[in-house]
Coordinates of C-alpha atoms and ligand atoms in Angstrom, one line a residue:
X1 CA 157.6 217.4 -13.7
X2 CA 161.0 217.5 -12.1
X3 CA 163.5 214.7 -12.2
X4 CA 165.2 213.7 -9.0
X5 CA 167.6 211.0 -8.0
X6 CA 166.7 209.4 -4.8
X7 CA 169.5 209.7 -2.4
X8 CA 170.9 212.5 -4.7
X9 CA 173.9 210.4 -5.6
X10 CA 175.3 212.1 -8.7
X11 CA 176.7 208.7 -9.9
X12 CA 173.1 207.4 -10.2
X13 CA 172.1 210.4 -12.4
X14 CA 170.4 209.2 -15.6
X15 CA 172.1 210.0 -19.0
X16 CA 171.2 213.3 -20.5
X17 CA 169.8 211.8 -23.7
X18 CA 167.4 209.6 -21.7
X19 CA 166.3 212.6 -19.7
X20 CA 165.5 214.5 -22.9
X21 CA 163.7 211.5 -24.4
X22 CA 161.5 211.5 -21.3
X23 CA 160.7 215.1 -22.0
X24 CA 162.5 216.6 -19.0
X25 CA 165.2 219.2 -18.8
X26 CA 168.6 217.7 -18.0
X27 CA 169.8 218.9 -14.7
X28 CA 173.4 219.3 -13.6
X29 CA 172.9 217.8 -10.2
X30 CA 169.5 216.3 -9.8
X31 CA 168.1 216.9 -6.3
X32 CA 164.7 216.8 -4.8
X33 CA 162.8 219.9 -5.7
X34 CA 161.6 222.3 -3.1
X35 CA 157.9 222.8 -4.2
X36 CA 155.8 220.2 -2.3
X37 CA 153.2 220.1 -5.0
X38 CA 155.7 219.5 -7.8
X39 CA 155.5 216.2 -9.6
X40 CA 158.7 214.3 -9.4
X41 CA 160.0 211.4 -11.4
X42 CA 162.3 209.5 -9.1
X43 CA 165.2 207.8 -10.8
X44 CA 166.9 205.5 -8.4
X45 CA 168.3 202.1 -7.9
X46 CA 165.0 200.5 -8.6
X47 CA 161.9 201.1 -10.6
X48 CA 161.1 204.6 -12.0
X49 CA 158.6 206.1 -9.6
X50 CA 156.3 209.1 -10.0
X51 CA 155.0 211.1 -7.1
X52 CA 154.4 214.5 -5.5
X53 CA 157.4 216.0 -4.0
X54 CA 155.6 216.2 -0.6
X55 CA 155.3 212.4 -0.5
X56 CA 159.0 211.6 -1.1
X57 CA 160.5 208.7 -3.1
X58 CA 159.2 206.0 -0.9
X59 CA 155.6 206.8 -1.4
X60 CA 156.0 207.5 -5.1
X61 CA 154.0 205.3 -7.5
X62 CA 155.9 202.7 -9.5
X63 CA 154.7 199.9 -11.8
X64 CA 155.4 196.3 -11.0
X65 CA 153.9 194.0 -13.6
X66 CA 154.7 191.0 -11.4
X67 CA 152.6 192.3 -8.6
X68 CA 150.1 194.8 -10.0
X69 CA 147.8 192.0 -11.1
X70 CA 144.2 193.1 -10.6
X71 CA 142.6 192.0 -7.4
X72 CA 139.0 193.1 -8.1
X73 CA 137.7 190.0 -9.8
X74 CA 134.3 191.4 -10.7
X75 CA 135.6 194.5 -12.5
X76 CA 138.3 192.4 -14.3
X77 CA 135.7 190.0 -15.4
X78 CA 133.5 192.8 -16.7
X79 CA 136.5 194.4 -18.6
X80 CA 137.3 191.0 -20.2
X81 CA 133.7 190.4 -21.2
X82 CA 133.4 193.9 -22.6
X83 CA 136.5 193.4 -24.7
X84 CA 135.2 190.0 -25.9
X85 CA 138.0 187.8 -24.5
X86 CA 136.9 184.2 -25.1
X87 CA 134.5 185.2 -27.7
X88 CA 136.7 185.5 -30.8
X89 CA 138.9 188.3 -29.4
X90 CA 142.5 187.4 -28.6
X91 CA 144.6 190.4 -29.9
X92 CA 143.9 193.7 -28.3
X93 CA 145.3 197.2 -28.7
X94 CA 145.0 199.2 -25.5
X95 CA 145.3 202.6 -27.2
X96 CA 145.4 204.6 -24.0
X97 CA 147.7 202.6 -21.8
X98 CA 148.3 205.0 -18.9
X99 CA 149.7 203.0 -16.0
X100 CA 149.0 199.8 -17.9
X101 CA 146.6 198.4 -15.3
X102 CA 143.8 197.5 -17.8
X103 CA 146.4 196.0 -20.2
X104 CA 147.8 193.9 -17.4
X105 CA 144.4 192.6 -16.5
X106 CA 143.6 191.7 -20.1
X107 CA 147.0 190.1 -20.6
X108 CA 146.6 188.1 -17.4
X109 CA 143.3 186.8 -18.8
X110 CA 145.2 185.5 -21.9
X111 CA 144.9 188.4 -24.4
X112 CA 147.8 189.4 -26.6
X113 CA 148.0 193.1 -25.7
X114 CA 149.8 196.0 -27.4
X115 CA 149.8 199.1 -25.2
X116 CA 150.1 202.5 -26.8
X117 CA 151.0 205.5 -24.7
X118 CA 152.1 208.9 -26.0
X119 CA 153.1 210.6 -22.7
X120 CA 156.9 210.3 -22.5
X121 CA 156.9 209.9 -18.7
X122 CA 154.2 207.2 -18.6
X123 CA 155.9 205.5 -21.6
X124 CA 159.2 205.5 -19.7
X125 CA 157.5 204.0 -16.7
X126 CA 155.8 201.3 -18.8
X127 CA 159.0 200.4 -20.6
X128 CA 160.8 200.2 -17.2
X129 CA 158.1 197.9 -15.9
X130 CA 158.2 195.7 -18.9
X131 CA 162.0 195.4 -18.7
X132 CA 161.7 194.4 -15.0
X133 CA 158.8 192.0 -15.3
X134 CA 159.9 188.3 -15.0
X135 CA 157.1 187.4 -17.4
X136 CA 155.8 190.1 -19.7
X137 CA 152.8 187.9 -20.5
X138 CA 152.2 188.9 -24.1
X139 CA 152.4 192.6 -23.4
X140 CA 154.2 195.0 -25.7
X141 CA 154.6 198.8 -25.8
X142 CA 154.3 201.3 -28.7
X143 CA 155.3 204.8 -27.8
X144 CA 153.2 207.0 -30.1
X145 CA 150.1 208.9 -30.5
X146 CA 147.5 206.1 -30.9
X147 CA 145.8 207.8 -33.8
X148 CA 149.0 207.9 -35.8
X149 CA 149.8 204.3 -34.9
X150 CA 146.3 203.0 -35.8
X151 CA 146.4 204.9 -39.1
X152 CA 149.7 203.1 -39.9
X153 CA 147.8 199.8 -39.6
X154 CA 145.2 200.7 -42.2
X155 CA 147.1 198.8 -44.9
X156 CA 148.5 196.1 -42.8
X157 CA 145.7 193.5 -42.4
X158 CA 147.9 191.1 -40.4
X159 CA 148.5 193.8 -37.7
X160 CA 144.9 194.7 -37.2
X161 CA 143.8 193.7 -33.7
X162 CA 140.6 191.9 -32.9
X163 CA 139.6 194.6 -30.4
X164 CA 140.8 198.1 -29.6
X165 CA 140.3 199.4 -26.0
X166 CA 140.1 203.1 -25.2
X167 CA 140.2 204.6 -21.7
X168 CA 140.6 208.3 -22.4
X169 CA 141.2 210.7 -19.5
X170 CA 137.9 211.4 -17.9
X171 CA 137.1 215.1 -18.5
X172 CA 135.1 215.2 -15.3
X173 CA 137.1 215.5 -12.1
X174 CA 134.8 213.1 -10.3
X175 CA 135.1 209.4 -9.9
X176 CA 137.8 207.4 -11.7
X177 CA 138.2 203.6 -11.9
X178 CA 141.9 203.9 -11.0
X179 CA 143.0 203.9 -7.3
X180 CA 142.9 207.5 -5.9
X181 CA 146.6 208.1 -5.8
X182 CA 147.2 206.8 -9.3
X183 CA 144.3 208.8 -10.7
X184 CA 145.6 212.0 -9.0
X185 CA 149.0 211.5 -10.6
X186 CA 147.6 211.0 -14.1
X187 CA 145.4 214.0 -13.7
X188 CA 148.4 216.2 -12.5
X189 CA 150.6 214.9 -15.3
X190 CA 148.0 215.7 -18.0
X191 CA 146.8 219.0 -16.6
X192 CA 150.0 220.3 -18.0
X193 CA 149.4 219.4 -21.6
X194 CA 145.8 218.6 -22.5
X195 CA 144.9 219.0 -26.1
X196 CA 142.7 222.0 -26.8
X197 CA 139.5 220.0 -27.1
X198 CA 140.1 216.6 -25.5
X199 CA 136.6 215.3 -26.3
X200 CA 137.0 216.0 -30.0
X201 CA 140.4 214.2 -29.9
X202 CA 138.8 211.2 -28.2
X203 CA 135.9 211.1 -30.7
X204 CA 138.5 211.2 -33.5
X205 CA 140.5 208.4 -31.9
X206 CA 137.3 206.3 -31.6
X207 CA 136.6 206.9 -35.3
X208 CA 140.1 205.7 -36.3
X209 CA 139.9 202.7 -34.0
X210 CA 136.6 201.6 -35.6
X211 CA 138.2 201.7 -39.0
X212 CA 141.0 199.4 -37.8
X213 CA 139.6 196.9 -35.2
X214 CA 138.3 193.6 -36.7
X215 CA 135.6 192.9 -34.1
X216 CA 134.9 195.7 -31.7
X217 CA 136.0 198.9 -30.1
X218 CA 135.4 199.3 -26.4
X219 CA 135.4 202.7 -24.6
X220 CA 135.5 202.9 -20.8
X221 CA 133.5 205.8 -19.5
X222 CA 132.4 207.1 -16.0
X223 CA 129.1 205.3 -15.1
X224 CA 126.9 208.3 -15.8
X225 CA 128.8 210.2 -18.5
X226 CA 127.4 210.4 -22.0
X227 CA 128.7 208.1 -24.6
X228 CA 131.6 209.5 -26.8
X229 CA 129.3 209.1 -29.8
X230 CA 125.6 208.9 -28.9
X231 CA 123.3 206.3 -30.5
X232 CA 126.0 204.1 -32.0
X233 CA 126.9 201.6 -29.3
X234 CA 126.0 198.0 -30.0
X235 CA 126.2 197.1 -26.3
X236 CA 126.8 198.7 -23.0
X237 CA 128.1 197.0 -19.9
X238 CA 127.8 198.7 -16.5
X239 CA 130.0 198.2 -13.4
X240 CA 129.9 200.2 -10.2
X241 CA 133.0 202.3 -11.1
X242 CA 133.0 202.3 -14.9
X243 CA 130.8 201.7 -17.9
X244 CA 132.0 200.0 -21.1
X245 CA 130.5 201.2 -24.4
X246 CA 131.0 198.8 -27.2
X247 CA 131.1 199.9 -30.9
X248 CA 131.1 197.8 -34.0
X249 CA 133.9 198.3 -36.5
X250 CA 133.0 200.8 -39.2
X251 CA 132.1 199.4 -42.6
X252 CA 135.2 198.6 -44.6
X253 CA 136.3 200.4 -47.7
X254 CA 136.9 197.0 -49.4
X255 CA 138.5 198.6 -52.4
X256 CA 141.5 199.9 -50.4
X257 CA 141.3 198.5 -46.9
X258 CA 143.3 195.6 -45.5
X259 CA 140.2 193.5 -45.4
X260 CA 140.2 193.0 -49.1
X261 CA 140.9 189.3 -49.4
X262 CA 143.8 188.6 -51.7
X263 CA 143.6 185.3 -53.6
Ligands
SAM1 C1 142.9 207.4 -18.1 S1 144.5 207.0 -18.6 C2 144.4 205.2 -18.9 C3 144.5 204.4 -17.7 C4 144.7 203.0 -18.1 N1 143.5 202.4 -18.6 C5 145.2 202.2 -16.9 O1 144.6 201.1 -16.6 O2 146.2 202.6 -16.2 C6 144.5 207.6 -20.3 C7 145.9 207.5 -20.9 O3 145.8 207.6 -22.3 C8 146.8 208.4 -22.9 N2 146.3 208.8 -24.2 C9 145.3 209.6 -24.4 N3 145.1 209.8 -25.7 C10 146.1 209.2 -26.3 C11 146.5 209.0 -27.7 N4 145.8 209.6 -28.7 N5 147.6 208.3 -28.0 C12 148.3 207.7 -27.0 N6 148.0 207.8 -25.7 C13 146.9 208.5 -25.3 C14 147.1 209.4 -21.9 O4 148.4 209.9 -22.0 C15 146.8 208.7 -20.6 O5 148.0 208.2 -20.1

């Protein structure tokens, strides 16, 4: 990913420590790169925007939490039902926030949502969107690897969410529930640094999530993909573009877990 300043006004160049924090190399005079297939993070007088060089800054993708509210009512309703909103679930950790669309849908439906994102560029875009939102609607952001963050909640009963939602990168190149442009960008961003065995990492994340969530863990999958862990779902909800596999929390180690009731 290359950083560019729209308009190439050096006065608008972001500070070097910010650039390093986002995981990019500081550049002396940011300018649009020449390779049309290069991913570019546009830093301009407006929201941070990510796009392919060939599309230019105006067609780059940015997040706008005031306007990105989900429009597909049926798939939003399915997501909310899968997560258990209105059925005892109010606090949700979206452990794979990405562009934050699912988080936004859940927050708009009344959930108190913590987004976790580990990719520095996506995290920067989410932080930028939160700062610009006129109403951040119970959304907050944690920039971390979700496994580490969830592990840190093991001994903090008050911080354990009712539900944890996982939408890992689809390993398959086929259908995604995200709009095409956004899905392509996520894919291009992650092609650069996938863990060695993404499936094993997702299974591990699911295991940790089940040890933390109070009521359920929900995993979004492509409609026909196998479950992350076969034979352990307690319910499955199917939509045309995604399937939600629901897992129960794992049995608590009551001797040491946060669920030990203190009297
Ligand atoms: C398919 S995208 C999620 C899309 C999201 N549901 C949305 O509505 O925009 C998956 C995201 O999860 C992030 N991710 C995957 N594993 C993670 C982990 N262990 N910790 C934090 N983020 C993770 C990836 O960086 C990627 O941005």
